[in-house]
Amino acid sequence: MSEHQTYMAMALGIAFDQMGSTSPNPAVGAVIVKNDTVISMGGTRPCGSDHAEVVALKSAREWSAKTGNSIDGAFMYVSLEPCNHHGKTPPCTEAIIASGIKRVYLAMLDPNPLVAGKGVKRLKDAGIDVVLMHEYTAQAADLLRPFKKYILRKRPYILNKSAITLDGRIAADTGSSQWISSEHSRFITHRLRARVDAIIVGKNTYLNDNPSLNVRLESFSDEVTEYFKGKIPFFGRRNIFLEGLVEREPDNIVQPLRVLIGLPEEIDETKKFFTDGNYIIIERKDVYESMAEKGGERSRLLEKLNIETVDCHDYLDMVDGVLQVLYDRGVMLAMLEGGGTLNGSFLDAGAIDQFLYIIAPKVLGSGLPVMRGREKSRIADSLMLHDISGMIIKNDIFYNGYRESYNFEMM
Amino acid sequence: MSEHQTYMAMALGIAFDQMGSTSPNPAVGAVIVKNDTVISMGGTRPCGSDHAEVVALKSAREWSAKTGNSIDGAFMYVSLEPCNHHGKTPPCTEAIIASGIKRVYLAMLDPNPLVAGKGVKRLKDAGIDVVLMHEYTAQAADLLRPFKKYILRKRPYILNKSAITLDGRIAADTGSSQWISSEHSRFITHRLRARVDAIIVGKNTYLNDNPSLNVRLESFSDEVTEYFKGKIPFFGRRNIFLEGLVEREPDNIVQPLRVLIGLPEEIDETKKFFTDGNYIIIERKDVYESMAEKGGERSRLLEKLNIETVDCHDYLDMVDGVLQVLYDRGVMLAMLEGGGTLNGSFLDAGAIDQFLYIIAPKVLGSGLPVMRGREKSRIADSLMLHDISGMIIKNDIFYNGYRESYNFEMM
């Protein structure tokens, strides 16, 4: 690994660490190096605040003031092309030009084809060397998939996570699902929750499992956390999203928005789902209105809840409405933890962008399938996954695949 | 790798090469080395003929006659403890003692606890050094699992092979299943067929797929065979059965016995299943008798077919009868390629010893499940797999797990 690769890998690690807290801004990392020494690092701050480059530059100026050394001639390593436009913050290109940075290493251009290359051009016009490190583009692009979907298709990116038996079951015939995967795997799915903006479940999961859907890393034993200090075997193409999950400890965790699809018949406010106000329930408009019309205690309760409605007359048509609601709330990356029916309707709507399935070394032989979508007449009707990668946690296989290759052209 | 390890790895490779042709004898490999030179090799010959040690010794004597050199003082590397009893052939221990071999390296003791250690004792008593290479025991034991089951439980060993989508489907809702896995994966399953004694399918597979169930390696393109000259990524514990499938080209292929569970309503002798007489159909005795009683053309046809009957009154109770029929025919390793119902009944009968599932990078969302057994009320009702290993072929994952650990104690 060259020194440049080492610094870029650091920047990508920082980018990963920001996932889950920056939406709808992209999670980016930046590292500033002078005379072979890291003088500062920065990651994107929550939306509306500083981008990674500016965070790193501010920290570099502190270093400069403290040490009396100049930033002039330093190198910056950044996971994404610096922006050249005024959003909620001024362009990063101008801050870099003003700083005395001599050379900028990028992992990838902006995923928006309308903007891509403009930041590079501005930097070059100002006399700054720009180096695109192609060998990191695929990895950087994996972290940016949610942002890319969000800005270009105006929909949140959906990651379908599920723990399944080898024979594709997520629960016994009774609905009981505890536990399919190992405690170690569940620890990683809690870390995953820290990286997403929202978690989507359906009514059955809400009723059967009483899930809290929050990040609770402190509830795992020392043996589990120790395990991840050892070497985890990976397979397939390199994927720094998976590596980040096992290798990087989250801090400053932002709890994800809890999303329940379908208003339960009985609202029980003692359910863990209602622990705090960080949730929404999404229901069909016609169903909601017929419930609200009835009046009485239940109607008053409904008014208190965070409910969003979707104007459609069939649950199968509801998926795009759900995506619209989440988009409008700035959800960039949502994790779908549905039962088979909810997963199947998202699949059939073409809404699932990433599959992360945890395949446990168990054969159940019956039970509830992970996907229960429309009938399919041919194998060719299946969705072919791309950019396959995975890892082995205890004896569970984490299998990761995408609906599109990382370099997909947007329409 | 020490020289001893290199020679033992050769012996294990030879043992793998014999699988599928030795039943009900164990597949064993032996290598004889003198002055750091391999002077001969041998693998178990088809049942009733020479064991590996004797094959290697005969070849060593030819070497001796040709070169004028003596075998005295040579080392033998053998994948299994040499036998010390008279079966269809004289004891291998006596042949070794008579040969002048000075030292014998073993990968494992005999899996039969009543016999284990007796061969070693006889060799030691005769002044021969014996070295048990513990580091190869797990690998050697994997190859011997079918033999161990056969001699100790008097049942064939069942390997359930299936190509599934990520969501656990083996076919679309129409029954169409071509193709879930890649051509490269199918090539490996043909090599796998060369290693088993029998292939079991059900009536639906017979009707829907018109399978020939034989080994047809020559029908694959050069691109496929070239692919396996490259490096294949493995994961989990080391498993020389999987390694053998991708790394060793079969020769002297013995076509497996084709086994059809359930007599179809219509017998069509032009089906590929009836290509030659190397098949049996197993049916419930009561069902068969009521079919045969009807007389006419069909009854005459039934008399011509290779049919075995099982005395039971429910298909769910039929599995052990099927195993008994196969055991009586000397089938040591049978591959179950069933649909969900057949797979499920074997699972529920506790009859599946090994699962080799090929997980394709596809999500179907509906279709036929790989397992359709009895209802299960808890995840704890699932079968936990042991000694997990696997490999990646193109983007398919070969997932291999066992009902029992390799060192299971027999009851």
Coordinates of N, CA, C and O in Angstrom, one line a residue, chain A residues 288-343:
Chain A
Y288 N -57.1 4.9 6.7 CA -56.9 5.8 7.8 C -58.2 6.5 8.1 O -58.7 6.7 9.2
E289 N -58.8 7.1 7.0 CA -60.0 7.9 7.2 C -61.1 7.1 7.7 O -61.9 7.6 8.5
S290 N -61.3 5.9 7.3 CA -62.4 5.1 7.8 C -62.2 4.8 9.2 O -63.2 4.6 10.0
M291 N -60.9 4.6 9.7 CA -60.6 4.4 11.1 C -60.9 5.7 11.9 O -61.5 5.6 13.0
A292 N -60.5 6.8 11.4 CA -60.6 8.1 12.1 C -62.1 8.5 12.2 O -62.5 9.1 13.2
E293 N -62.9 8.2 11.2 CA -64.3 8.6 11.2 C -65.1 8.0 12.4 O -66.1 8.6 12.8
K294 N -64.6 6.9 12.9 CA -65.4 6.2 13.9 C -65.6 7.0 15.2 O -66.5 6.7 15.9
G295 N -64.7 7.9 15.4 CA -64.8 8.8 16.6 C -64.4 8.0 17.9 O -63.9 6.9 17.9
G296 N -64.7 8.7 19.0 CA -64.4 8.0 20.3 C -62.9 8.1 20.7 O -62.1 8.8 20.1
E297 N -62.6 7.2 21.7 CA -61.3 7.1 22.3 C -60.2 6.9 21.2 O -59.2 7.6 21.1
R298 N -60.5 5.9 20.3 CA -59.5 5.6 19.3 C -59.2 6.7 18.3 O -58.0 6.9 18.0
S299 N -60.2 7.5 18.0 CA -59.9 8.6 17.1 C -59.0 9.6 17.8 O -58.1 10.2 17.1
R300 N -59.3 9.9 19.0 CA -58.4 10.8 19.8 C -57.0 10.4 19.8 O -56.0 11.1 19.6
L301 N -56.8 9.0 20.0 CA -55.5 8.4 20.0 C -54.8 8.6 18.6 O -53.6 9.0 18.6
L302 N -55.6 8.4 17.6 CA -55.0 8.5 16.3 C -54.4 9.9 16.0 O -53.4 10.1 15.4
E303 N -55.1 10.9 16.6 CA -54.7 12.3 16.3 C -53.3 12.5 17.0 O -52.6 13.4 16.6
K304 N -53.1 11.8 18.1 CA -51.8 12.0 18.9 C -50.6 11.4 18.1 O -49.5 11.8 18.4
L305 N -50.9 10.4 17.3 CA -49.8 9.6 16.7 C -49.2 10.3 15.5 O -49.9 11.1 14.9
N306 N -47.9 9.9 15.2 CA -47.3 10.4 14.0 C -47.7 9.6 12.8 O -47.1 8.5 12.6
I307 N -48.8 10.0 12.1 CA -49.3 9.1 11.0 C -49.1 9.9 9.7 O -49.4 11.1 9.7
E308 N -48.7 9.2 8.7 CA -48.6 9.8 7.3 C -49.5 8.9 6.5 O -49.5 7.7 6.6
T309 N -50.2 9.5 5.6 CA -51.1 8.6 4.7 C -50.6 8.7 3.3 O -50.0 9.7 2.8
V310 N -51.0 7.6 2.5 CA -50.6 7.5 1.1 C -51.9 7.3 0.4 O -52.7 6.5 0.7
D311 N -52.0 8.1 -0.7 CA -53.3 8.0 -1.5 C -53.2 6.9 -2.5 O -52.8 7.1 -3.6
C312 N -53.7 5.7 -2.1 CA -53.8 4.6 -3.0 C -54.8 3.7 -2.5 O -55.3 3.8 -1.3
H313 N -55.2 2.7 -3.3 CA -56.4 1.9 -2.9 C -56.0 0.4 -2.8 O -56.8 -0.5 -2.7
D314 N -54.7 0.1 -2.8 CA -54.2 -1.3 -2.7 C -52.8 -1.2 -2.1 O -52.0 -0.4 -2.4
Y315 N -52.6 -2.1 -1.1 CA -51.3 -2.2 -0.5 C -50.2 -2.4 -1.4 O -49.1 -1.9 -1.3
L316 N -50.5 -3.1 -2.5 CA -49.4 -3.4 -3.5 C -49.0 -2.1 -4.2 O -47.8 -2.0 -4.7
D317 N -49.9 -1.1 -4.3 CA -49.5 0.2 -4.9 C -48.9 1.1 -3.9 O -48.7 2.3 -4.3
M318 N -48.8 0.7 -2.7 CA -48.4 1.6 -1.6 C -46.9 1.9 -1.6 O -46.5 3.0 -1.0
V319 N -46.1 1.0 -2.1 CA -44.7 1.2 -1.9 C -44.2 2.5 -2.4 O -43.4 3.2 -1.6
D320 N -44.5 3.0 -3.6 CA -44.0 4.2 -4.0 C -44.4 5.4 -3.1 O -43.7 6.3 -2.9
G321 N -45.7 5.3 -2.6 CA -46.1 6.3 -1.7 C -45.3 6.4 -0.4 O -44.9 7.4 0.1
V322 N -44.9 5.2 0.1 CA -44.1 5.1 1.3 C -42.7 5.8 1.0 O -42.2 6.5 1.8
L323 N -42.2 5.4 -0.2 CA -40.8 6.0 -0.5 C -40.9 7.5 -0.6 O -40.0 8.2 -0.2
Q324 N -42.0 8.0 -1.2 CA -42.2 9.5 -1.3 C -42.3 10.1 0.1 O -41.6 11.2 0.4
V325 N -43.0 9.5 1.0 CA -43.1 10.0 2.4 C -41.7 10.1 3.0 O -41.3 11.1 3.6
L326 N -40.9 9.0 2.8 CA -39.5 9.0 3.4 C -38.6 10.0 2.8 O -37.8 10.7 3.4
Y327 N -38.7 10.1 1.4 CA -37.9 11.1 0.7 C -38.2 12.5 1.2 O -37.3 13.3 1.5
D328 N -39.5 12.8 1.4 CA -39.8 14.1 1.9 C -39.3 14.5 3.3 O -39.1 15.6 3.6
R329 N -39.0 13.4 4.0 CA -38.5 13.6 5.4 C -36.9 13.6 5.3 O -36.3 13.6 6.4
G330 N -36.3 13.5 4.2 CA -34.9 13.5 4.1 C -34.2 12.2 4.4 O -33.0 12.1 4.7
V331 N -35.0 11.1 4.4 CA -34.4 9.8 4.6 C -33.7 9.3 3.3 O -34.3 9.2 2.3
M332 N -32.4 9.1 3.5 CA -31.6 8.8 2.3 C -31.4 7.2 2.2 O -31.5 6.6 1.2
L333 N -31.2 6.6 3.4 CA -30.9 5.2 3.5 C -31.9 4.6 4.5 O -31.8 4.9 5.7
A334 N -32.8 3.7 4.0 CA -33.7 3.1 4.9 C -33.5 1.6 4.9 O -33.3 1.0 3.8
M335 N -33.6 1.0 6.1 CA -33.4 -0.5 6.1 C -34.8 -1.1 6.3 O -35.5 -0.8 7.2
L336 N -35.0 -2.0 5.3 CA -36.3 -2.8 5.4 C -36.1 -4.1 6.1 O -35.3 -4.9 5.7
E337 N -36.8 -4.2 7.2 CA -36.7 -5.5 8.0 C -38.1 -6.1 8.1 O -38.6 -6.4 9.1
G338 N -38.6 -6.3 6.9 CA -40.0 -6.8 6.8 C -40.2 -8.3 6.9 O -39.2 -9.0 6.9
G339 N -41.4 -8.7 7.0 CA -41.8 -10.1 6.8 C -41.8 -10.3 5.3 O -41.6 -9.4 4.5
G340 N -42.2 -11.6 4.9 CA -42.2 -11.9 3.5 C -43.1 -11.1 2.7 O -42.8 -10.7 1.5
T341 N -44.3 -10.7 3.2 CA -45.2 -9.9 2.4 C -44.7 -8.5 2.1 O -44.7 -8.0 0.9
L342 N -44.2 -7.9 3.1 CA -43.7 -6.5 3.0 C -42.5 -6.5 2.1 O -42.3 -5.8 1.1
N343 N -41.5 -7.5 2.4 CA -40.3 -7.6 1.5 C -40.7 -7.9 0.1 O -40.2 -7.3 -0.9

